[in-house]
mmCIF file of C-alpha atoms (C1' of nucleotides) in Angstrom:
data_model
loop_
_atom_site.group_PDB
_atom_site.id
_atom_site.type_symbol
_atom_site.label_atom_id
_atom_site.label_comp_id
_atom_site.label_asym_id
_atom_site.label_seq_id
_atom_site.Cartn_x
_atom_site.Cartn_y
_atom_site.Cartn_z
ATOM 1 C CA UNK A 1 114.022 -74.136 -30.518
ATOM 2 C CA UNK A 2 115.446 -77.741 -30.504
ATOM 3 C CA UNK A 3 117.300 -77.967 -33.718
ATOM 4 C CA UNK A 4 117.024 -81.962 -34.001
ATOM 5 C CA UNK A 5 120.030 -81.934 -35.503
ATOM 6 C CA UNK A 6 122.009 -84.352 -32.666
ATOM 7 C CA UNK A 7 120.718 -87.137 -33.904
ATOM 8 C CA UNK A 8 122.581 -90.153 -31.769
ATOM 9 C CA UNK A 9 125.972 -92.302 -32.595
ATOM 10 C CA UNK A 10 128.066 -89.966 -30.296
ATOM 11 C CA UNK A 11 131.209 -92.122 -29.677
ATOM 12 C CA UNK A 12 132.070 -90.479 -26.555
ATOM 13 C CA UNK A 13 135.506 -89.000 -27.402
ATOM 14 C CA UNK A 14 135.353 -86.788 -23.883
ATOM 15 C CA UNK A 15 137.668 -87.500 -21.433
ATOM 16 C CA UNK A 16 136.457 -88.281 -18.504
ATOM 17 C CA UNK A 17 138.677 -87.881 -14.765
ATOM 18 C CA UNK A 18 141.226 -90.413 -16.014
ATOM 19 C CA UNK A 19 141.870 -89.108 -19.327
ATOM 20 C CA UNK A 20 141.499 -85.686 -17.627
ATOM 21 C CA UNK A 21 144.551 -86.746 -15.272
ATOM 22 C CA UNK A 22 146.761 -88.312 -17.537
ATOM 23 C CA UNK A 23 146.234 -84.848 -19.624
ATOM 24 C CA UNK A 24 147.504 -82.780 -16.609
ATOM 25 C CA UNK A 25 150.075 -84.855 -15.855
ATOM 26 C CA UNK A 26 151.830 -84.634 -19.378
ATOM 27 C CA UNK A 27 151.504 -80.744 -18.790
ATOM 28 C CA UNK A 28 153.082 -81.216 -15.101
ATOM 29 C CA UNK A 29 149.899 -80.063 -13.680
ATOM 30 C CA UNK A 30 147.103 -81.824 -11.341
ATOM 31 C CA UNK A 31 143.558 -83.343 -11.339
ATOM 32 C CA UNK A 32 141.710 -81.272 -8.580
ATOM 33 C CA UNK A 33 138.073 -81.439 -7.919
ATOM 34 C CA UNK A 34 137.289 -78.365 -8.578
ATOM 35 C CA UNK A 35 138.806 -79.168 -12.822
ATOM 36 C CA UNK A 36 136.511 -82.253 -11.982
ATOM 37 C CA UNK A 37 133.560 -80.464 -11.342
ATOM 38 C CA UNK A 38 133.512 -77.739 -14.297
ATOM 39 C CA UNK A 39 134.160 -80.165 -17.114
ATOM 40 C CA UNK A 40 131.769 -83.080 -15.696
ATOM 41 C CA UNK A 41 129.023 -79.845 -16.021
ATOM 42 C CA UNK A 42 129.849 -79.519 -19.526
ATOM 43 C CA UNK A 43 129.818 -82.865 -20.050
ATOM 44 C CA UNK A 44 126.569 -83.307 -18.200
ATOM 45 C CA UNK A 45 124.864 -80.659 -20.354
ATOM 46 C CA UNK A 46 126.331 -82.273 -23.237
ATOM 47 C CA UNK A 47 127.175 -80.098 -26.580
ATOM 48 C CA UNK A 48 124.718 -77.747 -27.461
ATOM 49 C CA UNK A 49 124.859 -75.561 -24.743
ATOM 50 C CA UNK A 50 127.045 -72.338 -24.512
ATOM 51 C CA UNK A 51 127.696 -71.082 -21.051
ATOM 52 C CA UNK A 52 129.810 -67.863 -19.580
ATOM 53 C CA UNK A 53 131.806 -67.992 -16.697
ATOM 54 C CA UNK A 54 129.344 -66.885 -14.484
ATOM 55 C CA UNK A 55 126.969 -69.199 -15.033
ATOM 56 C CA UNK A 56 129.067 -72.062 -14.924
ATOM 57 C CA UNK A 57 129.602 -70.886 -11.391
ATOM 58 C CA UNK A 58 126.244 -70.459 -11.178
ATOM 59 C CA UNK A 59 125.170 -74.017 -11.665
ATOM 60 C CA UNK A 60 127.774 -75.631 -10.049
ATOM 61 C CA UNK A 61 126.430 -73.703 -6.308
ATOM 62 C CA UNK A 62 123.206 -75.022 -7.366
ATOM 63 C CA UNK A 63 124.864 -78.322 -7.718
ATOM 64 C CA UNK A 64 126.379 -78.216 -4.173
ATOM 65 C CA UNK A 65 129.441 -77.813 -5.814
ATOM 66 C CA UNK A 66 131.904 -75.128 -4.627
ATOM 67 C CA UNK A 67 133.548 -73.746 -7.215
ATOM 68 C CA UNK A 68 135.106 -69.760 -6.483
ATOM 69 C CA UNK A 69 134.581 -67.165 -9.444
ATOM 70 C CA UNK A 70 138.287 -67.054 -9.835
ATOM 71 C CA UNK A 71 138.885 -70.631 -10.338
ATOM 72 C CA UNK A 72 136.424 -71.063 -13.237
ATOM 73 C CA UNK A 73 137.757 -68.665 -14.739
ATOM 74 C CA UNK A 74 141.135 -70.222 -14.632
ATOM 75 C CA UNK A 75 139.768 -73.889 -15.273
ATOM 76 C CA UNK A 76 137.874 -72.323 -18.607
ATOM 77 C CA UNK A 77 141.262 -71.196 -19.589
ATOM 78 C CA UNK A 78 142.741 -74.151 -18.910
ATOM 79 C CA UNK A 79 140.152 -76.349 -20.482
ATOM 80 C CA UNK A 80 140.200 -75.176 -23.660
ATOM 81 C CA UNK A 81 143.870 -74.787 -23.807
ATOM 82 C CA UNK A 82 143.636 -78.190 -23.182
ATOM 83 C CA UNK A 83 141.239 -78.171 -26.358
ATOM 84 C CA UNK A 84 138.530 -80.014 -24.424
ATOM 85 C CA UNK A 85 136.277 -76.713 -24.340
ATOM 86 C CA UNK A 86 135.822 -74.372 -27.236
ATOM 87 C CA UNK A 87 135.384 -70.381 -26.648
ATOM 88 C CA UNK A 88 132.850 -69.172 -28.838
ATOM 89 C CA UNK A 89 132.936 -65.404 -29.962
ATOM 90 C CA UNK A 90 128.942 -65.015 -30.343
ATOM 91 C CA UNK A 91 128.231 -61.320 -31.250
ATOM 92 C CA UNK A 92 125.225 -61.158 -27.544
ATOM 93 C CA UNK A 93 127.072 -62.007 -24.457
ATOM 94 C CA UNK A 94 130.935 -61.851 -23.047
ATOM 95 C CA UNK A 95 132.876 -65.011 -23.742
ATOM 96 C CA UNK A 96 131.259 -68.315 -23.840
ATOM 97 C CA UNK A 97 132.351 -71.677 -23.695
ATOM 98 C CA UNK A 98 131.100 -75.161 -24.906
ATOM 99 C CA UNK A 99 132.173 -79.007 -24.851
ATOM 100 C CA UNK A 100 134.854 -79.486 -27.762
ATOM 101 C CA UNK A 101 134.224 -82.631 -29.756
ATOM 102 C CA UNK A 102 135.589 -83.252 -33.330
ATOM 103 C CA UNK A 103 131.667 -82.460 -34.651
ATOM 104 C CA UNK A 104 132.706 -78.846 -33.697
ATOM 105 C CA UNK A 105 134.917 -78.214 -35.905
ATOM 106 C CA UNK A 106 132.394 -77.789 -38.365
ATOM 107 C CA UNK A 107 129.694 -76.949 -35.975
ATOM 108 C CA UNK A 108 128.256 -73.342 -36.664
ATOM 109 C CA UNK A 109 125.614 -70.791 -34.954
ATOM 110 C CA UNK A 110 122.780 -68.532 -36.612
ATOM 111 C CA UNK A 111 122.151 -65.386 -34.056
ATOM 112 C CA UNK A 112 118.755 -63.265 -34.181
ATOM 113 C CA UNK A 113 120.197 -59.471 -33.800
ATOM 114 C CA UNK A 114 116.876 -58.966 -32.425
ATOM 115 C CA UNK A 115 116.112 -61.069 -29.396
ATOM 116 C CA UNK A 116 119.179 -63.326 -29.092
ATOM 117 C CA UNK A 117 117.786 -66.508 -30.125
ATOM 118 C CA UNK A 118 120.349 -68.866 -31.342
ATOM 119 C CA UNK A 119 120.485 -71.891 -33.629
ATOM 120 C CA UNK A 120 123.014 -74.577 -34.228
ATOM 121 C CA UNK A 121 123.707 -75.752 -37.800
ATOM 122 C CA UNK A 122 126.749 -77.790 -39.926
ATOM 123 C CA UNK A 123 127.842 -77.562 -42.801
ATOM 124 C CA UNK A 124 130.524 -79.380 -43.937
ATOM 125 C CA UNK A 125 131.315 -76.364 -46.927
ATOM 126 C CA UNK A 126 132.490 -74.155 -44.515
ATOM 127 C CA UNK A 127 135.407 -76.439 -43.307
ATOM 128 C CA UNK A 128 136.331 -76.982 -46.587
ATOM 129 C CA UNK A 129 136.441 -73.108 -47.050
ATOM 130 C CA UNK A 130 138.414 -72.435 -44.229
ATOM 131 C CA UNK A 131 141.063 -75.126 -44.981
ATOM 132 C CA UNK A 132 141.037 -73.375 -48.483
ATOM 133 C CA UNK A 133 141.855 -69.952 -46.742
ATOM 134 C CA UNK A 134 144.447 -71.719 -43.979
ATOM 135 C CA UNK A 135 146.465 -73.558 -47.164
ATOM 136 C CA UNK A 136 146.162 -70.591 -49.138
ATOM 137 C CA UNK A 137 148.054 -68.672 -46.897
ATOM 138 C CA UNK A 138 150.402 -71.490 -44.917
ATOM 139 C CA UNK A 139 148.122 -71.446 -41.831
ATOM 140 C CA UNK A 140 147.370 -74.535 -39.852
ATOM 141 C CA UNK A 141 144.083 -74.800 -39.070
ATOM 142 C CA UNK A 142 142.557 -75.485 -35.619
ATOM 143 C CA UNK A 143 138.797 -75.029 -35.878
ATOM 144 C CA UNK A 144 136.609 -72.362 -37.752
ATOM 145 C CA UNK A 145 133.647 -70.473 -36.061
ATOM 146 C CA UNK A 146 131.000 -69.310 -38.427
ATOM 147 C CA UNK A 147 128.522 -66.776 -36.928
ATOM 148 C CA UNK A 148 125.642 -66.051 -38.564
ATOM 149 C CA UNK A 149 123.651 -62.959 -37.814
ATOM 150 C CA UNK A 150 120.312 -62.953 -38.938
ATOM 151 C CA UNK A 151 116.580 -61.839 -37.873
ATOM 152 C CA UNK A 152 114.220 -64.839 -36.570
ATOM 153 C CA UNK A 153 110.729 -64.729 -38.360
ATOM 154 C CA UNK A 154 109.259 -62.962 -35.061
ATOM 155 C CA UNK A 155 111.711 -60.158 -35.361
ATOM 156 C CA UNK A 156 111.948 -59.786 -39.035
ATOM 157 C CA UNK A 157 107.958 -59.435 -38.734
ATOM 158 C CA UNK A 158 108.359 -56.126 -36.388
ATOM 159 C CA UNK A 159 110.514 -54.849 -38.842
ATOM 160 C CA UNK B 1 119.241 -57.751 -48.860
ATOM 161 C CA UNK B 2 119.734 -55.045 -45.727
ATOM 162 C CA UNK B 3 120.816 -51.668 -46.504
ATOM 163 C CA UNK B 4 118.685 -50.729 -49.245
ATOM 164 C CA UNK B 5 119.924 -47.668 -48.921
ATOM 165 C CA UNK B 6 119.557 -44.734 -51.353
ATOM 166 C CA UNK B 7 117.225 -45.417 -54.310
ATOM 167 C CA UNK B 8 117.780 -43.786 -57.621
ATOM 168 C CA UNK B 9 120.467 -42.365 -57.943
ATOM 169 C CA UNK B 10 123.689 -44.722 -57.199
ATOM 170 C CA UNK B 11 126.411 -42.724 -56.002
ATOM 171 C CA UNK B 12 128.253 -43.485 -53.685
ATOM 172 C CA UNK B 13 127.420 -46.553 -51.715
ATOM 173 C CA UNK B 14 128.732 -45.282 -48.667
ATOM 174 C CA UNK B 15 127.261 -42.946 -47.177
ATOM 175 C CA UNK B 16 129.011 -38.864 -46.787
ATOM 176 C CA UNK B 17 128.040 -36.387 -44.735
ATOM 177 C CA UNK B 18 125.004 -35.561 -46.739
ATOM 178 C CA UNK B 19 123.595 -39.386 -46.096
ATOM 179 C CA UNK B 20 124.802 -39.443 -43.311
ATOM 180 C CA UNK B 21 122.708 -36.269 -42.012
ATOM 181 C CA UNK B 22 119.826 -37.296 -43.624
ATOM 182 C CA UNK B 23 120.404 -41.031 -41.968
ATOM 183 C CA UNK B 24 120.365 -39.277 -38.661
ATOM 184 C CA UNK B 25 117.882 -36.391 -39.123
ATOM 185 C CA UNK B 26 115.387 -39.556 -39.798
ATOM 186 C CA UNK B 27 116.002 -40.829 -36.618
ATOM 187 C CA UNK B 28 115.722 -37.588 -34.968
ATOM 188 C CA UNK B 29 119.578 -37.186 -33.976
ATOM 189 C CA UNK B 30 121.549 -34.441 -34.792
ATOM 190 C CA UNK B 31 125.123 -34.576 -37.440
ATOM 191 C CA UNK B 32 127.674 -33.449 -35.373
ATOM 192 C CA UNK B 33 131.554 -33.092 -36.441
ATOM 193 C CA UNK B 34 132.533 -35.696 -34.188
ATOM 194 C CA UNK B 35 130.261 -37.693 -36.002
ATOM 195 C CA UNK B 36 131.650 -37.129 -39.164
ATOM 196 C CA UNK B 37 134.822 -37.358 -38.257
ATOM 197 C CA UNK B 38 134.212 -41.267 -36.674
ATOM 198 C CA UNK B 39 132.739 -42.346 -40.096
ATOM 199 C CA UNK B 40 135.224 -40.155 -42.726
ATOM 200 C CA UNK B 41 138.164 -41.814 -40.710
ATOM 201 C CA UNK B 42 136.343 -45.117 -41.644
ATOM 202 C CA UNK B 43 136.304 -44.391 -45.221
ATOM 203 C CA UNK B 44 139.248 -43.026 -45.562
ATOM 204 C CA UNK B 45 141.148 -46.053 -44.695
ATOM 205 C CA UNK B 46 138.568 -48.115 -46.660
ATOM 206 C CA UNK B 47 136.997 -51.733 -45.497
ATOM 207 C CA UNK B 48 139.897 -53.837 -45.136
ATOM 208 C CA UNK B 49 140.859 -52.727 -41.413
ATOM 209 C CA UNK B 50 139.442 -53.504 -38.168
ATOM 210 C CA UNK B 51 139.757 -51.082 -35.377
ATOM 211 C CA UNK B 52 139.005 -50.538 -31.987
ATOM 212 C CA UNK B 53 137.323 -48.017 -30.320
ATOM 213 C CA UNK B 54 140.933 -46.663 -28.724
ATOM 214 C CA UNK B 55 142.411 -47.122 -32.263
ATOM 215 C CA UNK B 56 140.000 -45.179 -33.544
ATOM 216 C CA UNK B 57 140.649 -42.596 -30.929
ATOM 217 C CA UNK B 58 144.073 -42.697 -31.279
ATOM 218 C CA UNK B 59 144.014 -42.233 -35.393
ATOM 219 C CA UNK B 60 141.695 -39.109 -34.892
ATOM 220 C CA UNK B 61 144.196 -37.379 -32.303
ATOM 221 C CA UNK B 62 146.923 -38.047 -34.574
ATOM 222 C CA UNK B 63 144.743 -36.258 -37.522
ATOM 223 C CA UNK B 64 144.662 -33.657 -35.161
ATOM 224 C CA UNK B 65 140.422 -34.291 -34.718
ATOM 225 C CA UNK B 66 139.595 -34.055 -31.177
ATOM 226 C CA UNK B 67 137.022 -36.376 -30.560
ATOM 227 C CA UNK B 68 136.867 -38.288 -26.576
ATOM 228 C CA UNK B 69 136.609 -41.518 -26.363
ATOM 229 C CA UNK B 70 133.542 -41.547 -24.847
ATOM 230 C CA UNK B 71 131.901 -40.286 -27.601
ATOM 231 C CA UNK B 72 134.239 -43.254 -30.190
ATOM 232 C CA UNK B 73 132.544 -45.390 -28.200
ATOM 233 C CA UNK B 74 128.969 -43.918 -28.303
ATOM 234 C CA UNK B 75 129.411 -43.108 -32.366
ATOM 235 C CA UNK B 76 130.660 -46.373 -33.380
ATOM 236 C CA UNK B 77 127.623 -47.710 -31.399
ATOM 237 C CA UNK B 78 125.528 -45.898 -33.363
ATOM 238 C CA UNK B 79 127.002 -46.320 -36.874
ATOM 239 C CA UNK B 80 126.777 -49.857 -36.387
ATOM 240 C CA UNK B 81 123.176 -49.582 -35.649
ATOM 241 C CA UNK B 82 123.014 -47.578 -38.778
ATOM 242 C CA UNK B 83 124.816 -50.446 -40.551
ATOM 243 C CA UNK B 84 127.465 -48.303 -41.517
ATOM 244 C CA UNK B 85 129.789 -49.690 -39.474
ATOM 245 C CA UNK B 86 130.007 -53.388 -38.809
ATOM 246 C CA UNK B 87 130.778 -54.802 -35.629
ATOM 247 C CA UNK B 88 133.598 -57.753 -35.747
ATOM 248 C CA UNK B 89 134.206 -60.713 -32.848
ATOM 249 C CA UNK B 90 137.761 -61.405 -33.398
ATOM 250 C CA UNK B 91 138.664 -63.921 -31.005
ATOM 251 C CA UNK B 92 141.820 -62.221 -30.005
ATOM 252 C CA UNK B 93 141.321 -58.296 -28.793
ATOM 253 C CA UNK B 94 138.096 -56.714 -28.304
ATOM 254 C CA UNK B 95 135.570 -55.390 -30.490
ATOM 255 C CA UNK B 96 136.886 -53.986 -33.430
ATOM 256 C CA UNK B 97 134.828 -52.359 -36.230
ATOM 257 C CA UNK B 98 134.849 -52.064 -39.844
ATOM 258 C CA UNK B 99 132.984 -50.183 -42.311
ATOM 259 C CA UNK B 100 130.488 -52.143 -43.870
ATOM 260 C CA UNK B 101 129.555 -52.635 -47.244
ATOM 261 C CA UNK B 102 127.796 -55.537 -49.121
ATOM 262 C CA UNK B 103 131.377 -57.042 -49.698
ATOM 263 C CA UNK B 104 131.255 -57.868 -46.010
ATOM 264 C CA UNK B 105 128.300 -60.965 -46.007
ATOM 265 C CA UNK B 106 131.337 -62.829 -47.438
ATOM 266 C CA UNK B 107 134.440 -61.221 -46.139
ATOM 267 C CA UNK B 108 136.156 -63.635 -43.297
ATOM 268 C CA UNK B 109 139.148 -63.356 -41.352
ATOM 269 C CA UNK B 110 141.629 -66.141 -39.990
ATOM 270 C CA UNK B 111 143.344 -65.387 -37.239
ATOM 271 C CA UNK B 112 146.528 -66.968 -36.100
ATOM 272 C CA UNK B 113 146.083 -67.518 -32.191
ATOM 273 C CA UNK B 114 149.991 -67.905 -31.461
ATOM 274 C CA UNK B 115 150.760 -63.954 -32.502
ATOM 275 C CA UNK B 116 147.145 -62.435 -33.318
ATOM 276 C CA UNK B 117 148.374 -61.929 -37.111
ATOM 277 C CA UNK B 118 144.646 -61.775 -39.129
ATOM 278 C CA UNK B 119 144.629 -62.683 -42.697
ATOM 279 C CA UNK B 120 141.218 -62.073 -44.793
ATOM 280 C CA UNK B 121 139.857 -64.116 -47.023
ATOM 281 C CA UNK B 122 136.485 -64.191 -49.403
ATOM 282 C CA UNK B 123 134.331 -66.895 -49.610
ATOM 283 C CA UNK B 124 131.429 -67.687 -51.363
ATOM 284 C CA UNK B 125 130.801 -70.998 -50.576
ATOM 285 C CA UNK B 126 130.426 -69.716 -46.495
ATOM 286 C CA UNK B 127 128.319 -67.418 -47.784
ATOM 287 C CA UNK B 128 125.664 -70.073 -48.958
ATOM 288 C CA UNK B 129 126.048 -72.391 -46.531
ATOM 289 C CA UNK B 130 125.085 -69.305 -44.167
ATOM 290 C CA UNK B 131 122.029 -68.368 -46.600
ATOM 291 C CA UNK B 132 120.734 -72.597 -46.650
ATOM 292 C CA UNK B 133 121.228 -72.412 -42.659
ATOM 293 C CA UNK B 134 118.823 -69.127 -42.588
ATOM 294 C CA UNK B 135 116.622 -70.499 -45.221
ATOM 295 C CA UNK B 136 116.031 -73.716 -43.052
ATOM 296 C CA UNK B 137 115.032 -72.141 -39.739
ATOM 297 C CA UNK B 138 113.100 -69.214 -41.415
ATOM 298 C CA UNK B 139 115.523 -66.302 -40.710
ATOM 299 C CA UNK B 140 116.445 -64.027 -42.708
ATOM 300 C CA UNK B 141 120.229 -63.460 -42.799
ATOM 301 C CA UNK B 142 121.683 -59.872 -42.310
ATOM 302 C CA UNK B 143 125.876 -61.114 -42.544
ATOM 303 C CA UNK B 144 127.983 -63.956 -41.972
ATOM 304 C CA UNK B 145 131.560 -64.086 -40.125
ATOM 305 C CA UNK B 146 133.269 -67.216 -40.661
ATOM 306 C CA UNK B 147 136.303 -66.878 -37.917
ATOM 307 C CA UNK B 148 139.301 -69.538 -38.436
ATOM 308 C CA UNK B 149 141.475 -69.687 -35.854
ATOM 309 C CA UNK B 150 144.692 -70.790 -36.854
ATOM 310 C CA UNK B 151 148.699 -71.210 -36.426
ATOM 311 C CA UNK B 152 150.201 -69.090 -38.744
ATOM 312 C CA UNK B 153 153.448 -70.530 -40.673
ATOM 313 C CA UNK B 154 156.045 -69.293 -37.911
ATOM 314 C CA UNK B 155 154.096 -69.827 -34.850
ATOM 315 C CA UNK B 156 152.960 -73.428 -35.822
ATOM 316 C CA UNK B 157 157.288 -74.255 -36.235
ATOM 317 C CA UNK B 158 157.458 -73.107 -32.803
ATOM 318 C CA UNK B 159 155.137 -75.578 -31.147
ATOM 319 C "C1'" DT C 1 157.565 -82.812 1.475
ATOM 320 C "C1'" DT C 2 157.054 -80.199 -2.577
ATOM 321 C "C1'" DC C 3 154.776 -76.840 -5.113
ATOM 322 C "C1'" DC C 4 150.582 -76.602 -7.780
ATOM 323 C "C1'" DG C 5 145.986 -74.888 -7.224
ATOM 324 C "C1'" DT C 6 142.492 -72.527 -4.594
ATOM 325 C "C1'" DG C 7 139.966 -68.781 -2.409
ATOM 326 C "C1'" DC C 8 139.727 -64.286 -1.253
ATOM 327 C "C1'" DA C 9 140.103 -59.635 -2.087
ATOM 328 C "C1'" DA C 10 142.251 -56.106 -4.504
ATOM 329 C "C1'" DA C 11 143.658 -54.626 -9.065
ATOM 330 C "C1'" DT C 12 142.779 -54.121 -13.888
ATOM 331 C "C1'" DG C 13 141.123 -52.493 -18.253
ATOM 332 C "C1'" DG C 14 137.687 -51.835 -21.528
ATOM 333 C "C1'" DT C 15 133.156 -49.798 -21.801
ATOM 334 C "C1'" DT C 16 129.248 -47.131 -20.035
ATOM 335 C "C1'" DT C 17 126.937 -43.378 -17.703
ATOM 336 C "C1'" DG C 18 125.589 -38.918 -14.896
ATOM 337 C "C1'" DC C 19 125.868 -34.299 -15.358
ATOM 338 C "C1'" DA C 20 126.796 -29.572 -16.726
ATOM 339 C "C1'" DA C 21 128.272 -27.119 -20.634
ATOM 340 C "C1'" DT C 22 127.943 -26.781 -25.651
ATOM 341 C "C1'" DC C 23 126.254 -26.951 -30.142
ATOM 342 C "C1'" DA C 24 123.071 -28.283 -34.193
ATOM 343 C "C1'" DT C 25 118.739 -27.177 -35.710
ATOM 344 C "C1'" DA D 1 115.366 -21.338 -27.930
ATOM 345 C "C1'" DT D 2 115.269 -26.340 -27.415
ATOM 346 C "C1'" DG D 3 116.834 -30.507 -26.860
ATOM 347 C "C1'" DA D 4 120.496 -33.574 -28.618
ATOM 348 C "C1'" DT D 5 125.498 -34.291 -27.992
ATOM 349 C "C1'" DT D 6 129.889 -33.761 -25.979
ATOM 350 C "C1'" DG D 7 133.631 -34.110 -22.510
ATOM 351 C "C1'" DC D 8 135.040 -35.310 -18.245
ATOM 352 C "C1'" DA D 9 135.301 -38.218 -14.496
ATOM 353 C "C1'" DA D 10 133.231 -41.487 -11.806
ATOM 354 C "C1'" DA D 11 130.888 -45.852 -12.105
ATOM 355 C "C1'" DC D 12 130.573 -50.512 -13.929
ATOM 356 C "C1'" DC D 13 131.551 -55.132 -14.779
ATOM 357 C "C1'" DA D 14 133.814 -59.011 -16.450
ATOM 358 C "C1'" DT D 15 138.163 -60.863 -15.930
ATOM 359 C "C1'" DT D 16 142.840 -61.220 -13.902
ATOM 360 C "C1'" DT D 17 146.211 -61.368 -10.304
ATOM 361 C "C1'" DG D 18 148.954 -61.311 -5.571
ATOM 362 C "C1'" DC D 19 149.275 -63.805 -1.726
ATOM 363 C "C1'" DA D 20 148.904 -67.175 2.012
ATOM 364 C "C1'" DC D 21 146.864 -71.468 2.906
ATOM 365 C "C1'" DG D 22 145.542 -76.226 1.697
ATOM 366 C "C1'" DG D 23 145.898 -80.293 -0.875
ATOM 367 C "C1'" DA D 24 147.697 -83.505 -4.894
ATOM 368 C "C1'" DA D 25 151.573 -86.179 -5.989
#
DNA sequence: TTCCGTGCAAATGGTTTGCAATCAT
DNA sequence: ATGATTGCAAACCATTTGCACGGAA
């Protein structure tokens, strides 16, 4: 299921702990290890990868990496209040989150209704159609989230 | 092209109790006045609103139609898997629901994340860029939801 | 030293489910 | 009559929160 589609010349725009602490500090808040530890995950699995709450906690045990339940929740919220993570809305699971990175703003997923199977795709029409919508009615935009639900050819075969 | 639905004759495209029974009676379930109920509140207040399932179970009580929420919950489950109803991720409250119609593959919603105020727009440029998406992996697309979040007008002056 | 952040456990709130009674067919 | 459906309440589960301790600044 590798959509190809991250082909290379990422400028890394991620923060990494020093941009991370600088962040806090504007917002009177502090660089812990544990805010270390979730977004370094995110940035080790790099952008294509949705994960809940639970499995980030998941993978950081498996990493050695203490993390409680609690406190990734808190550090999502934080995160992407901080606009480094992006919640997605997909229609299968609870919440998910992803690394934010400019490309995302225009940075869309395809659902299969029938077994979950997801696929990334851009398309730079659907920006433009959502800043249409947000000047239309005096809204600022801050990102638009197209989800596309659809049948993969295994499923649409069974039905 | 999901939801065929009735051949011939070209009624109503939304489905009374008649279609509805028929819907059901195909499936081997049973038309029940709760049932009814669910989906007439639906069309009475046409496609434009999203509610929830305690909305829902609110509006009937105040119609004076005893129906528990239990069973909101377990009806608007199955209308959706009818396709009657549609099934919306707005990022801010929970699931909401909507009645569905072939308006909806290109009926979005921007949603201001300061106040929760939604604002709907059409698109048919989203539209296509969700059909050349499907097209490209194979799948075969049942309805796209473009979600913009957004600052409306009075909650971007505040920040 | 100051308080922000963490961990834990308890609380929460939306959604689901077991079961006996009820109703559509 | 038969089995699907409902209502109620208890069960669930993801997420949030109160509180005391520990650690960044």
């Amino acid at each position: 299921m590798p959509a190809p589609s991250n082909a290379g010349t990422v400028v890394a725009a991620v923060p990494t702990s020093e941009g991370l602490r600088s962040s806090l500090h504007d917002r009177g808040q502090r660089l812990t290890p544990q805010r270390q530890r979730v977004l370094a995950l995110f940035e080790r699995i790099g952008e294509g990868t949705h994960l809940s709450a639970e499995e980030v906690h998941q993978r950081l045990l498996r990493a050695q990496e203490r993390v409680s339940l609690a406190t990734v929740y808190r550090t999502l919220r934080l995160l992407s209040s901080m606009g480094l993570l992006q919640e997605l809305e997909l229609p299968e699971g609870g919440r998910r989150f992803e690394l934010a990175g400019d490309a995302h703003r225009d940075h869309h997923h395809m659902v299969c209704v029938g077994c979950g199977r997801t696929e990334e795709f851009e398309s730079t029409a659907v920006l433009t159609a959502g800043e249409a919508a947000a000047g239309l009615h005096g809204f600022r935009l801050l990102d638009c989230v197209l989800t596309v639900r659809a049948l993969c050819p295994r499923c649409a075969e069974r039905s």
